[in-house]
Amino acid sequence: MLRSKIGGIGYYVPEQIATNDDLTKLMDTSDEWIQERTGIKERRYGKKHDETTATMGTAAARIAIERAGITPNEIDFIIFATLSPDYYFPGSGVLLQRELGITKTEIGALDIRNQCSGFIYGLSIADQFVRTGMYKNVLLVGSEMHSMGLDYSTPGRNVTVIFGDGAGAVVVQPTENEEEGILTTKLHSDGTYAEKLAFISPGSHGGYHAKKLGLGTEEDFGFDKEIEFGEIFTTQKMMDERQLYPQMEGQFVFKLAVTKFPEVINEALDDVGLKTSDIDMLIPHQANLRISQFVQRRLGLEDHQVHNNIMKYGNTTAASIPIALCEAIDEGKVKKGDLVCLAAFGSGFTWGSALLRW
Ligand code: UT7
């Protein structure tokens, strides 16, 4: 059985910086509140009309491809993880294929919708394809352009201050070296609390889930009950009532996150017979610096064993792990043979972990 490894990695963040003070001009918030609750000082926003989720993913992918020692046309399969795609459909995977100038059509492009866990899910998928020998060069991209779809008014402040734009990419390749590569991946989901962190409209739901869960009537969710055909994807009422934005019950998500991160990390370690003390570098999904610090304490890791960069980039969802991993490698914090642990928790809820020998 072959093993897979990350053969090349790259990231891209847009130039434009949005500081906490910039946000105080748009909503009732403060630098002090944001830093104290999340650790975030600033985030990046893409350049409107010039940058998209796919173009940022392409910039990160070019670096990963070059570092993997291949050319774009040698990619066999694309996996694109995002919750902020360029289009509702088609997915950003084919747009990235076009941007990269990949002309061959003997490849597949898969878009995955696993929000903060998107990169871990994608890595697990890439790992399976490479291990079975089906593909040799799988390009996995996590990219987000959150800034285009946030509520910059005070009601949206709990969500908006957290998110930033950026992209990370890896090329997953086979290796026969038993001293390196992906050791295991663990994936989980629980749809019970799907609406606790969600961007529900526009969508085909028509108020169904809200009614079933007792969260409200169709009208509460921006629908006109009298309309029988069509016109319920986006309604004027949704726009008027500012419902076309992501929403989160922050404390509920926080409490679950700090439980699930250590749980899924320990599950991966158990699977391969290792202990928390064996971890050289933990790259947690950058959801909130307080969550990362809590997980670090629970696992008994030192500061130099965890890489956080949420202070500079905010939460970049599917992009946060590859950006942080690439940064840690570029800063010399990850050495050959190190045990690297990746872990994420987010909307769905979905969560997961991966262990790699670098
Ligand atoms: O990446 C996917 C997974 N996501 C996460 O893991 C996020 C988990 N949750 C969190 O990180 C935190 O819950 C937040 C940072 C989102 C919010 O922090 P919190 O301490 O849980 O605040 P809260 O939502 O409970 O709100 C507390 C107060 C409220 O005011 P009142 O009702 O007490 O008067 C909010 O209206 O803070 C207010 N508030 C703000 N004030 C200033 C919420 N957002 C802001 C803001 N600026 N940006």
PDB file of N, CA and C and ligand atoms in Angstrom, residues 28-29 33 37-38 116 157-158 161-162 197 248 250-251 253-254 285 287-288 291 315 345-346, ligand 1:
ATOM      1  N   ASP A  28     -20.788  49.043  15.526  1.00  0.00           N
ATOM      2  CA  ASP A  28     -20.481  49.330  16.925  1.00  0.00           C
ATOM      3  C   ASP A  28     -19.617  48.196  17.491  1.00  0.00           C
ATOM      4  N   THR A  29     -18.310  48.367  17.389  1.00  0.00           N
ATOM      5  CA  THR A  29     -17.373  47.381  17.928  1.00  0.00           C
ATOM      6  C   THR A  29     -16.107  48.122  18.357  1.00  0.00           C
ATOM      7  N   TRP A  33     -12.484  44.911  22.232  1.00  0.00           N
ATOM      8  CA  TRP A  33     -13.422  43.779  22.290  1.00  0.00           C
ATOM      9  C   TRP A  33     -12.923  42.650  21.384  1.00  0.00           C
ATOM     10  N   ARG A  37     -11.661  38.991  22.841  1.00  0.00           N
ATOM     11  CA  ARG A  37     -12.488  37.795  22.623  1.00  0.00           C
ATOM     12  C   ARG A  37     -11.945  36.831  21.577  1.00  0.00           C
ATOM     13  N   THR A  38     -11.133  37.367  20.627  1.00  0.00           N
ATOM     14  CA  THR A  38     -10.733  36.504  19.503  1.00  0.00           C
ATOM     15  C   THR A  38      -9.230  36.478  19.237  1.00  0.00           C
ATOM     16  N   CYS A 116     -15.189  25.093   7.847  1.00  0.00           N
ATOM     17  CA  CYS A 116     -13.897  25.145   8.551  1.00  0.00           C
ATOM     18  C   CYS A 116     -13.129  23.827   8.471  1.00  0.00           C
ATOM     19  N   ARG A 157     -22.043  42.087  13.698  1.00  0.00           N
ATOM     20  CA  ARG A 157     -20.678  42.281  14.207  1.00  0.00           C
ATOM     21  C   ARG A 157     -20.037  41.020  14.794  1.00  0.00           C
ATOM     22  N   ASN A 158     -20.838  40.148  15.418  1.00  0.00           N
ATOM     23  CA  ASN A 158     -20.223  38.963  16.057  1.00  0.00           C
ATOM     24  C   ASN A 158     -19.585  38.040  15.018  1.00  0.00           C
ATOM     25  N   VAL A 161     -16.507  40.500  12.326  1.00  0.00           N
ATOM     26  CA  VAL A 161     -15.159  40.853  12.804  1.00  0.00           C
ATOM     27  C   VAL A 161     -14.194  39.666  12.757  1.00  0.00           C
ATOM     28  N   ILE A 162     -14.735  38.455  12.709  1.00  0.00           N
ATOM     29  CA  ILE A 162     -13.895  37.252  12.788  1.00  0.00           C
ATOM     30  C   ILE A 162     -13.235  36.897  11.451  1.00  0.00           C
ATOM     31  N   LEU A 197     -24.438  27.723  13.100  1.00  0.00           N
ATOM     32  CA  LEU A 197     -23.441  28.511  12.362  1.00  0.00           C
ATOM     33  C   LEU A 197     -23.724  28.248  10.895  1.00  0.00           C
ATOM     34  N   MET A 248     -24.326  33.177  13.505  1.00  0.00           N
ATOM     35  CA  MET A 248     -23.692  32.214  14.416  1.00  0.00           C
ATOM     36  C   MET A 248     -24.132  32.452  15.856  1.00  0.00           C
ATOM     37  N   GLY A 250     -22.383  32.189  18.747  1.00  0.00           N
ATOM     38  CA  GLY A 250     -20.953  32.066  19.043  1.00  0.00           C
ATOM     39  C   GLY A 250     -20.602  31.210  20.244  1.00  0.00           C
ATOM     40  N   GLN A 251     -21.288  31.433  21.357  1.00  0.00           N
ATOM     41  CA  GLN A 251     -20.901  30.709  22.582  1.00  0.00           C
ATOM     42  C   GLN A 251     -21.201  29.223  22.458  1.00  0.00           C
ATOM     43  N   VAL A 253     -21.125  27.480  19.688  1.00  0.00           N
ATOM     44  CA  VAL A 253     -20.084  26.914  18.812  1.00  0.00           C
ATOM     45  C   VAL A 253     -18.766  26.789  19.583  1.00  0.00           C
ATOM     46  N   PHE A 254     -18.453  27.823  20.339  1.00  0.00           N
ATOM     47  CA  PHE A 254     -17.197  27.850  21.112  1.00  0.00           C
ATOM     48  C   PHE A 254     -17.108  26.641  22.054  1.00  0.00           C
ATOM     49  N   HIS A 285      -7.238  24.754  13.143  1.00  0.00           N
ATOM     50  CA  HIS A 285      -8.008  25.710  12.333  1.00  0.00           C
ATOM     51  C   HIS A 285      -8.113  27.002  13.131  1.00  0.00           C
ATOM     52  N   ALA A 287      -9.959  29.493  14.293  1.00  0.00           N
ATOM     53  CA  ALA A 287     -11.338  29.951  14.512  1.00  0.00           C
ATOM     54  C   ALA A 287     -11.372  31.117  15.483  1.00  0.00           C
ATOM     55  N   ASN A 288     -10.548  31.008  16.521  1.00  0.00           N
ATOM     56  CA  ASN A 288     -10.511  31.998  17.589  1.00  0.00           C
ATOM     57  C   ASN A 288      -9.254  31.671  18.395  1.00  0.00           C
ATOM     58  N   ILE A 291      -9.784  29.624  21.450  1.00  0.00           N
ATOM     59  CA  ILE A 291     -10.027  28.189  21.250  1.00  0.00           C
ATOM     60  C   ILE A 291      -8.680  27.476  21.107  1.00  0.00           C
ATOM     61  N   ASN A 315     -10.200  34.555  10.731  1.00  0.00           N
ATOM     62  CA  ASN A 315     -10.597  33.174  10.434  1.00  0.00           C
ATOM     63  C   ASN A 315     -10.838  33.059   8.925  1.00  0.00           C
ATOM     64  N   PHE A 345     -12.752  22.337  13.475  1.00  0.00           N
ATOM     65  CA  PHE A 345     -14.152  22.170  13.883  1.00  0.00           C
ATOM     66  C   PHE A 345     -14.918  23.356  13.314  1.00  0.00           C
ATOM     67  N   GLY A 346     -16.114  23.113  12.795  1.00  0.00           N
ATOM     68  CA  GLY A 346     -16.896  24.244  12.300  1.00  0.00           C
ATOM     69  C   GLY A 346     -18.288  23.882  11.864  1.00  0.00           C
TER      70      GLY A 346
HETATM   71  O1  UT7 B   1     -14.587  28.801  12.521  1.00  0.00           O
HETATM   72  C1  UT7 B   1     -15.789  28.133  12.750  1.00  0.00           C
HETATM   73  C2  UT7 B   1     -16.063  27.946  14.147  1.00  0.00           C
HETATM   74  N1  UT7 B   1     -16.318  29.226  14.783  1.00  0.00           N
HETATM   75  C3  UT7 B   1     -15.982  29.373  16.023  1.00  0.00           C
HETATM   76  O2  UT7 B   1     -15.425  28.464  16.603  1.00  0.00           O
HETATM   77  C4  UT7 B   1     -16.368  30.651  16.718  1.00  0.00           C
HETATM   78  C5  UT7 B   1     -16.711  30.347  18.141  1.00  0.00           C
HETATM   79  N2  UT7 B   1     -17.247  31.506  18.859  1.00  0.00           N
HETATM   80  C6  UT7 B   1     -16.518  32.582  19.157  1.00  0.00           C
HETATM   81  O3  UT7 B   1     -15.377  32.679  18.763  1.00  0.00           O
HETATM   82  C7  UT7 B   1     -17.131  33.635  20.044  1.00  0.00           C
HETATM   83  O4  UT7 B   1     -18.384  33.174  20.506  1.00  0.00           O
HETATM   84  C8  UT7 B   1     -17.311  35.010  19.351  1.00  0.00           C
HETATM   85  C9  UT7 B   1     -15.962  35.681  19.197  1.00  0.00           C
HETATM   86  C10 UT7 B   1     -17.972  34.844  18.017  1.00  0.00           C
HETATM   87  C11 UT7 B   1     -18.202  35.939  20.173  1.00  0.00           C
HETATM   88  O5  UT7 B   1     -17.652  36.110  21.457  1.00  0.00           O
HETATM   89  P1  UT7 B   1     -18.554  35.879  22.760  1.00  0.00           P
HETATM   90  O6  UT7 B   1     -17.714  36.181  23.898  1.00  0.00           O
HETATM   91  O7  UT7 B   1     -19.119  34.492  22.674  1.00  0.00           O
HETATM   92  O8  UT7 B   1     -19.670  36.972  22.603  1.00  0.00           O
HETATM   93  P2  UT7 B   1     -21.257  36.811  22.493  1.00  0.00           P
HETATM   94  O9  UT7 B   1     -21.663  36.445  21.116  1.00  0.00           O
HETATM   95  O10 UT7 B   1     -21.760  35.968  23.615  1.00  0.00           O
HETATM   96  O11 UT7 B   1     -21.709  38.291  22.794  1.00  0.00           O
HETATM   97  C12 UT7 B   1     -21.434  38.945  24.042  1.00  0.00           C
HETATM   98  C13 UT7 B   1     -21.763  40.410  23.904  1.00  0.00           C
HETATM   99  C14 UT7 B   1     -23.146  40.652  23.326  1.00  0.00           C
HETATM  100  O12 UT7 B   1     -23.651  41.852  23.898  1.00  0.00           O
HETATM  101  P3  UT7 B   1     -24.696  41.790  25.104  1.00  0.00           P
HETATM  102  O13 UT7 B   1     -25.873  41.025  24.572  1.00  0.00           O
HETATM  103  O14 UT7 B   1     -23.994  41.060  26.224  1.00  0.00           O
HETATM  104  O15 UT7 B   1     -24.959  43.205  25.394  1.00  0.00           O
HETATM  105  C15 UT7 B   1     -22.876  40.918  21.866  1.00  0.00           C
HETATM  106  O16 UT7 B   1     -23.864  41.710  21.264  1.00  0.00           O
HETATM  107  O17 UT7 B   1     -20.840  41.022  22.987  1.00  0.00           O
HETATM  108  C16 UT7 B   1     -21.565  41.665  21.944  1.00  0.00           C
HETATM  109  N3  UT7 B   1     -20.779  41.569  20.726  1.00  0.00           N
HETATM  110  C17 UT7 B   1     -19.898  42.485  20.353  1.00  0.00           C
HETATM  111  N4  UT7 B   1     -19.530  43.648  20.916  1.00  0.00           N
HETATM  112  C18 UT7 B   1     -18.601  44.374  20.292  1.00  0.00           C
HETATM  113  C19 UT7 B   1     -20.780  40.564  19.804  1.00  0.00           C
HETATM  114  N5  UT7 B   1     -19.909  40.844  18.836  1.00  0.00           N
HETATM  115  C20 UT7 B   1     -19.343  42.035  19.151  1.00  0.00           C
HETATM  116  C21 UT7 B   1     -18.383  42.843  18.524  1.00  0.00           C
HETATM  117  N6  UT7 B   1     -18.042  43.997  19.133  1.00  0.00           N
HETATM  118  N7  UT7 B   1     -17.793  42.479  17.372  1.00  0.00           N
END
